PDB file of C-alpha atoms and ligand atoms in Angstrom:
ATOM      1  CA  UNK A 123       0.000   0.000   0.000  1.00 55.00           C
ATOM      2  CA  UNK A 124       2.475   2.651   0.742  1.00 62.00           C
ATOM      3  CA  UNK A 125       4.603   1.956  -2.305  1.00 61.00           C
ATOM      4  CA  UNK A 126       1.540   2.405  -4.754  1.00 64.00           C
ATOM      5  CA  UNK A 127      -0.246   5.454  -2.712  1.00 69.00           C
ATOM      6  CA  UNK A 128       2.484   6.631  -0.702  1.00 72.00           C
ATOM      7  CA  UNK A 129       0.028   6.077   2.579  1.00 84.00           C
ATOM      8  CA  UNK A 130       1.290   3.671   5.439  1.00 87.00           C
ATOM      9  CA  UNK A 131      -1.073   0.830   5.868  1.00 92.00           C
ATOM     10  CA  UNK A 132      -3.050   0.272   8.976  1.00 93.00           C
ATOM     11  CA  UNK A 133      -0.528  -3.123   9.116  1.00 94.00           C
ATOM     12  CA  UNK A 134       2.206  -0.689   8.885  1.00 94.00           C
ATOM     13  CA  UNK A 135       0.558   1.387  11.303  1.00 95.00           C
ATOM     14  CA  UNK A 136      -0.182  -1.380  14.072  1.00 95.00           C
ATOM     15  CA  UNK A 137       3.195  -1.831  13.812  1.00 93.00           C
ATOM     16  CA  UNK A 138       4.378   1.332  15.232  1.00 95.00           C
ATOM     17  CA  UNK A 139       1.861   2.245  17.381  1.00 97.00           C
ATOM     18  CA  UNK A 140       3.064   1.620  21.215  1.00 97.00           C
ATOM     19  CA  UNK A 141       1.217  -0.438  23.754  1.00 97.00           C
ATOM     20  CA  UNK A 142      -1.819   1.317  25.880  1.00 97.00           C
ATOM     21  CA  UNK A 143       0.781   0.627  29.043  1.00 97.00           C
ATOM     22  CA  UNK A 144       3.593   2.779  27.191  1.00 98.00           C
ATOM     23  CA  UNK A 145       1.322   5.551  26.257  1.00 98.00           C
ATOM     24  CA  UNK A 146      -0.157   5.632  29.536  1.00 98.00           C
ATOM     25  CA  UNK A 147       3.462   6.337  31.261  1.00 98.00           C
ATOM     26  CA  UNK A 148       3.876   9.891  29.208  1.00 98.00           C
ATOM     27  CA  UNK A 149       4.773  10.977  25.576  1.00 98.00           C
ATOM     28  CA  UNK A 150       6.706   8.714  22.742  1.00 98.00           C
ATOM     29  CA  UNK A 151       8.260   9.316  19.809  1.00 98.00           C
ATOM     30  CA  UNK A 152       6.137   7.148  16.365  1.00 98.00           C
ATOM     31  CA  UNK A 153       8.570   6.041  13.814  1.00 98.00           C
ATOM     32  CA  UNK A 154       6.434   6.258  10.166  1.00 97.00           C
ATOM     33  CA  UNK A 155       9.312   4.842   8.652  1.00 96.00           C
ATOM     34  CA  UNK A 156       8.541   1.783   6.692  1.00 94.00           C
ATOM     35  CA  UNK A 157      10.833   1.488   4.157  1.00 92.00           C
ATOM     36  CA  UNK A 158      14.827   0.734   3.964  1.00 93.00           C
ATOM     37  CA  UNK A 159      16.387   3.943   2.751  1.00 94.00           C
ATOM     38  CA  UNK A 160      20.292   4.905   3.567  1.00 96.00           C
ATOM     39  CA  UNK A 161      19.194   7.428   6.124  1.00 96.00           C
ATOM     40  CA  UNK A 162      19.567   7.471   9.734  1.00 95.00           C
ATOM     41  CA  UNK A 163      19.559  11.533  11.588  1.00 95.00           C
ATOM     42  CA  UNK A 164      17.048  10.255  14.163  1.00 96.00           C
ATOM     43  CA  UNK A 165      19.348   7.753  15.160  1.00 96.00           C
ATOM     44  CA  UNK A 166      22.335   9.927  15.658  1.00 95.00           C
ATOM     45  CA  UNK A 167      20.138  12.817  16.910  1.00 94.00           C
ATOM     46  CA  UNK A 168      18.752  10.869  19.938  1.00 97.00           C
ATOM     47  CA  UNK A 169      20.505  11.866  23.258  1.00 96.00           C
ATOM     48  CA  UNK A 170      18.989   8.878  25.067  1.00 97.00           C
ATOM     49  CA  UNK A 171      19.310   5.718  22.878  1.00 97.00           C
ATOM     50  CA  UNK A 172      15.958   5.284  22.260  1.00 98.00           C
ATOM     51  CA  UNK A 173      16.539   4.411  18.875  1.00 97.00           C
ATOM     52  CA  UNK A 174      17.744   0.719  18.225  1.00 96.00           C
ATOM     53  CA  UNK A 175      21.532   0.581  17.043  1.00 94.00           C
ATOM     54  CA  UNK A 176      21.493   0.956  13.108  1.00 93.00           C
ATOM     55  CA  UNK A 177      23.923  -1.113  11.942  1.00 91.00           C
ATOM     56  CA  UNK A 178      23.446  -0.800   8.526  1.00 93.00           C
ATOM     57  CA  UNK A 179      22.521   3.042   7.061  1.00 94.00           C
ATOM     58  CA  UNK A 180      19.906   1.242   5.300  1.00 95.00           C
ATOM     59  CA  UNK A 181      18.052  -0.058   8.408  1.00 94.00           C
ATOM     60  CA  UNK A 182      14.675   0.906   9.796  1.00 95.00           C
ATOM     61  CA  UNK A 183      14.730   2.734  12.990  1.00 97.00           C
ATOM     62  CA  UNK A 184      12.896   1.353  15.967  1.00 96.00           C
ATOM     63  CA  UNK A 185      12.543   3.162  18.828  1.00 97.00           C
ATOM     64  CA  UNK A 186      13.164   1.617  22.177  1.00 98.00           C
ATOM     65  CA  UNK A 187      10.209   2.551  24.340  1.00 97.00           C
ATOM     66  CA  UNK A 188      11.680   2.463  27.568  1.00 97.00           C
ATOM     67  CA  UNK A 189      14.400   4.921  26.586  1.00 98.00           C
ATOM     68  CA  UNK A 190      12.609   7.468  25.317  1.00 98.00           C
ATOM     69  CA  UNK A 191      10.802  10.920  27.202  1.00 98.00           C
ATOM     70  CA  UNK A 192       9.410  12.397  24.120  1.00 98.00           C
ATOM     71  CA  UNK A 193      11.549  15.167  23.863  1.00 96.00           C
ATOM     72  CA  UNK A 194      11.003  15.357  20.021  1.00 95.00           C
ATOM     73  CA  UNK A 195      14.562  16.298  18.847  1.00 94.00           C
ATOM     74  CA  UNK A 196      14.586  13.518  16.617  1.00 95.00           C
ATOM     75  CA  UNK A 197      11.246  14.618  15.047  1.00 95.00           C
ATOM     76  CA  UNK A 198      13.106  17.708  13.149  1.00 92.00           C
ATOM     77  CA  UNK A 199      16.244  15.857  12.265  1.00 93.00           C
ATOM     78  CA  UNK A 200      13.817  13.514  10.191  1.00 94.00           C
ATOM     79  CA  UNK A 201      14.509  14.795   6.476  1.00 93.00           C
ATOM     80  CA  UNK A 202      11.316  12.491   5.798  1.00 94.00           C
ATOM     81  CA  UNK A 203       9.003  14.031   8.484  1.00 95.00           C
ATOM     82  CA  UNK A 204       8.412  10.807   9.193  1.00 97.00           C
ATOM     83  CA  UNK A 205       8.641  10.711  13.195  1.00 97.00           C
ATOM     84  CA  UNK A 206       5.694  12.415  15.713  1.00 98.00           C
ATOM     85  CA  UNK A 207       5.570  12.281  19.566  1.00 98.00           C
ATOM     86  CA  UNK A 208       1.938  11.266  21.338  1.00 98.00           C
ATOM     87  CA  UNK A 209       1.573  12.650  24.712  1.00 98.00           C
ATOM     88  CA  UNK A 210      -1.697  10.424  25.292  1.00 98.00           C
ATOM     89  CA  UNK A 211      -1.294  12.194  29.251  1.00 98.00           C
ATOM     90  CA  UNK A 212      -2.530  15.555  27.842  1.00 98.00           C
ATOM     91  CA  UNK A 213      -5.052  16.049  29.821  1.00 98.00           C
ATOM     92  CA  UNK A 214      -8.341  13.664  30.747  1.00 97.00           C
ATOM     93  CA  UNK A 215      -9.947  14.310  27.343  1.00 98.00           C
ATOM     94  CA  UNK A 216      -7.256  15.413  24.777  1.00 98.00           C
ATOM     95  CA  UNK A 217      -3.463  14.312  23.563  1.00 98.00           C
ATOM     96  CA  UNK A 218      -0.713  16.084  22.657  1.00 98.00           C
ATOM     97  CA  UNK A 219       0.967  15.468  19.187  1.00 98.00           C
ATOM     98  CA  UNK A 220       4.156  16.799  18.124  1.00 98.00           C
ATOM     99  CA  UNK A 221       4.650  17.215  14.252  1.00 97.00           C
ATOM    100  CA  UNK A 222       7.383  18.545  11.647  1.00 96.00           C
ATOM    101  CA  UNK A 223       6.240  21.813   9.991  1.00 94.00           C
ATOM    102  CA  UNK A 224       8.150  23.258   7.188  1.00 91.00           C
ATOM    103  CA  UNK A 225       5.606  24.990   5.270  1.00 91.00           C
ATOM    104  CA  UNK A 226       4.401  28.723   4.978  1.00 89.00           C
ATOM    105  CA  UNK A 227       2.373  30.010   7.099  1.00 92.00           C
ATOM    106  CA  UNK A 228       3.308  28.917  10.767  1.00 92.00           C
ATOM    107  CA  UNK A 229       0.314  28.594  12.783  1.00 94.00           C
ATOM    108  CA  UNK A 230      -0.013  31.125  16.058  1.00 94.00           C
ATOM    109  CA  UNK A 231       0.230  29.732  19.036  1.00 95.00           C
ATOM    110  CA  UNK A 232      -3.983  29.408  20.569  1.00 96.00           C
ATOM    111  CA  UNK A 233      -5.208  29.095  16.534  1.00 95.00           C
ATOM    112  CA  UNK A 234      -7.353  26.517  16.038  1.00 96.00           C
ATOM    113  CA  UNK A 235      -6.837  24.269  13.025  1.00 97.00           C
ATOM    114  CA  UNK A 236      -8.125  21.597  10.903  1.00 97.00           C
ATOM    115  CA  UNK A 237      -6.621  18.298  11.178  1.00 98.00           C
ATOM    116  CA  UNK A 238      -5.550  15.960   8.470  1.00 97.00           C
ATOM    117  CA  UNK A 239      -4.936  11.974   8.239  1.00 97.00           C
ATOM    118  CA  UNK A 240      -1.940  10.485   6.972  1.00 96.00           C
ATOM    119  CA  UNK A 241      -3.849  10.685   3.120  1.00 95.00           C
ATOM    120  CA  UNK A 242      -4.476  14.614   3.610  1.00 95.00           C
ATOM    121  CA  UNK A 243      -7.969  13.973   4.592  1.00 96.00           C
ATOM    122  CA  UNK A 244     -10.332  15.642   7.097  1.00 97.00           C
ATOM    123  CA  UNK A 245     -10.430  14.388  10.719  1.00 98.00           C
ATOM    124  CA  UNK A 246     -11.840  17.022  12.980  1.00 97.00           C
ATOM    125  CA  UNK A 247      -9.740  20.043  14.794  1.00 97.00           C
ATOM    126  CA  UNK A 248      -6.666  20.598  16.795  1.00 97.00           C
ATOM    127  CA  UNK A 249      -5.349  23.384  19.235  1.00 97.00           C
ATOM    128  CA  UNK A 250      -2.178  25.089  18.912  1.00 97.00           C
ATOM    129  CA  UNK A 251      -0.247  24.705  21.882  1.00 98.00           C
ATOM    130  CA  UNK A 252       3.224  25.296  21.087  1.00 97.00           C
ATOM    131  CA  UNK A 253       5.390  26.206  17.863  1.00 95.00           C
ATOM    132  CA  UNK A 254       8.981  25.192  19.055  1.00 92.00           C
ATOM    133  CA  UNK A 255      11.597  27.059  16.846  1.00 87.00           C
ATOM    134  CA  UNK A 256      14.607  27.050  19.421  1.00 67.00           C
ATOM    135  CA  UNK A 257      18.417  25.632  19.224  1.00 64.00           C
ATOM    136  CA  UNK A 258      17.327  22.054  19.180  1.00 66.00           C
ATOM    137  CA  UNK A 259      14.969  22.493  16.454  1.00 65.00           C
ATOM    138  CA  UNK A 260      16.322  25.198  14.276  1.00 62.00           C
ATOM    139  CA  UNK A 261      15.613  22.778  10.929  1.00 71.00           C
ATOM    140  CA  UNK A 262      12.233  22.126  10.666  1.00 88.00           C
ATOM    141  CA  UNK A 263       9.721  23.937  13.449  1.00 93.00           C
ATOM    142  CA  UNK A 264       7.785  21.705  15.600  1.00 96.00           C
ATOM    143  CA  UNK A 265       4.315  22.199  16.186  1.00 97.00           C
ATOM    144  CA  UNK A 266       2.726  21.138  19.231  1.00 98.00           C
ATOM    145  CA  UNK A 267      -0.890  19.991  19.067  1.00 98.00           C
ATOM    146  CA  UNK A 268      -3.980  19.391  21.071  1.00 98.00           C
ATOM    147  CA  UNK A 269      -6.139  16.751  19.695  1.00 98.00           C
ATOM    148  CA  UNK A 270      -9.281  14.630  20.813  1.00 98.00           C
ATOM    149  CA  UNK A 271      -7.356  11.631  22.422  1.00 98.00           C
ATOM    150  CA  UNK A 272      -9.578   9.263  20.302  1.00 97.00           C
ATOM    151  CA  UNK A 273      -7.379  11.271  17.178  1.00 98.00           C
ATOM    152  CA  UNK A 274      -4.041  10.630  18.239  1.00 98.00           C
ATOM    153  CA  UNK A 275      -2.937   7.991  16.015  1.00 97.00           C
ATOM    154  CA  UNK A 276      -4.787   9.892  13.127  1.00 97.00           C
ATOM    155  CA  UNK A 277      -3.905  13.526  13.137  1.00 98.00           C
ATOM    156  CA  UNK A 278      -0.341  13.968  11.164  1.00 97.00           C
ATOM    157  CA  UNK A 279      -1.221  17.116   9.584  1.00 97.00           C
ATOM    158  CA  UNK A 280      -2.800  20.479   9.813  1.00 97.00           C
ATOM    159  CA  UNK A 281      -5.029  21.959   7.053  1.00 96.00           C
ATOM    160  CA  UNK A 282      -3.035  25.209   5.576  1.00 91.00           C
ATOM    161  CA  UNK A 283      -5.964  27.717   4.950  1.00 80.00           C
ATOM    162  CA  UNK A 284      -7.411  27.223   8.518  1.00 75.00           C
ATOM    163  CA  UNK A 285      -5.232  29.422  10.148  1.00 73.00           C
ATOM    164  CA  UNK A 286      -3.570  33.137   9.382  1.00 61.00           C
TER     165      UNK A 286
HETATM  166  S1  SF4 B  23      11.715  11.869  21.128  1.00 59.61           S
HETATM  167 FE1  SF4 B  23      13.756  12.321  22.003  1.00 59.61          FE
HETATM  168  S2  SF4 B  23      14.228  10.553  23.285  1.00 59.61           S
HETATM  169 FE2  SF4 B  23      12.550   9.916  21.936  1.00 59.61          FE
HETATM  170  S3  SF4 B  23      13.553   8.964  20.158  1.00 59.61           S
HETATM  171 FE3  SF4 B  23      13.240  11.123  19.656  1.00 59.61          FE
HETATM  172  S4  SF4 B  23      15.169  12.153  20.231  1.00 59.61           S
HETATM  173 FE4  SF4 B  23      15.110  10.144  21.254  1.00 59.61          FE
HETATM  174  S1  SF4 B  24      15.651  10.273   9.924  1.00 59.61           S
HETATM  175 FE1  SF4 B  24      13.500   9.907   9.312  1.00 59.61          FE
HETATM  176  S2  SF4 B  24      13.609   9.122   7.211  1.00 59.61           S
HETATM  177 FE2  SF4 B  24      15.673   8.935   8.095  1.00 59.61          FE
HETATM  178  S3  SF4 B  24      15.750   6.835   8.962  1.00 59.61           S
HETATM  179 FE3  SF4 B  24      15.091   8.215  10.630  1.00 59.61          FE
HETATM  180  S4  SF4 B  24      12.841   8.157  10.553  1.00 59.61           S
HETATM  181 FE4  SF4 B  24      13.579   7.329   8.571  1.00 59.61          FE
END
């Protein structure tokens, strides 16, 4: 599926997406990286070895759960803005996602935006928490977002258009 439509299957997806005890215990870096490609930034990004030893250049990444807090470095060192972080500990009814942006405009912290699937297509809305642009992340800006928690493994994208 992802070779012919460029959209990760929900195979691909299970695959990736942590256990209800790991998400429960505070945000985690998602690895949407399902193909072998010689690339590996996230790897040598990650100041806490929470991405498996890549042996090869060509390897997958996998992210050792237990090693990592979330911290989302990784997630702009990804030339394929292929990694997020899910804070399903938000709060009691939402979750936090943290997403690459490199597009024009950059949403304002408190804007309220329309969320987008892994295919570009509607899923509901999303709240602006953050927009992290600091030493860390001086690449690619990292948005952070509030979602409905039932949206968390959904949202990967905001809706340019919705917001100034
Ligand atoms: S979020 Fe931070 S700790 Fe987790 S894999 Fe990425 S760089 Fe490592
Ligand atoms: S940096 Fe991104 S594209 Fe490259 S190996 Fe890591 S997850 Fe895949």
């Amino acid at each position: 599926m992802l070779k012919r439509t460029g959209v990760a299957s929900p195979e691909d997806i299970k695959g990736v997406t942590p256990s209800l005890e790991r998400l429960s215990k505070g945000p985690i870096a998602i690895i949407e990286c399902f193909q072998k490609i010689p690339c590996n930034p996230c790897y040598t990004a990650c100041p806490r070895q929470a991405i498996g030893k890549m042996n090869d250049i060509n390897d997958k990444p996998v992210i050792i759960p237990e090693n990592c807090n979330g911290c989302g470095i990784c997630v702009s060192r990804c030339p394929g803005l292929a990694i997020f972080v899910v804070d399903a500990t938000y709060s009691e009814t939402e979750a936090l996602i943290k997403m690459p942006w490199e597009l024009q405009p950059v949403p304002q912290k408190d804007s309220i935006v329309k969320t987008l699937n892994r295919a570009g297509e509607p899923v509901g809305e999303g709240r602006v928490v953050l927009v992290q642009d600091g030493r860390f992340f001086d690449r690619t800006k990292i948005i952070h977002l509030a979602v409905p928690k039932q949206d968390m493994m959904e949202v990967r994208s905001i809706e340019r258009g919705t917001f100034k």
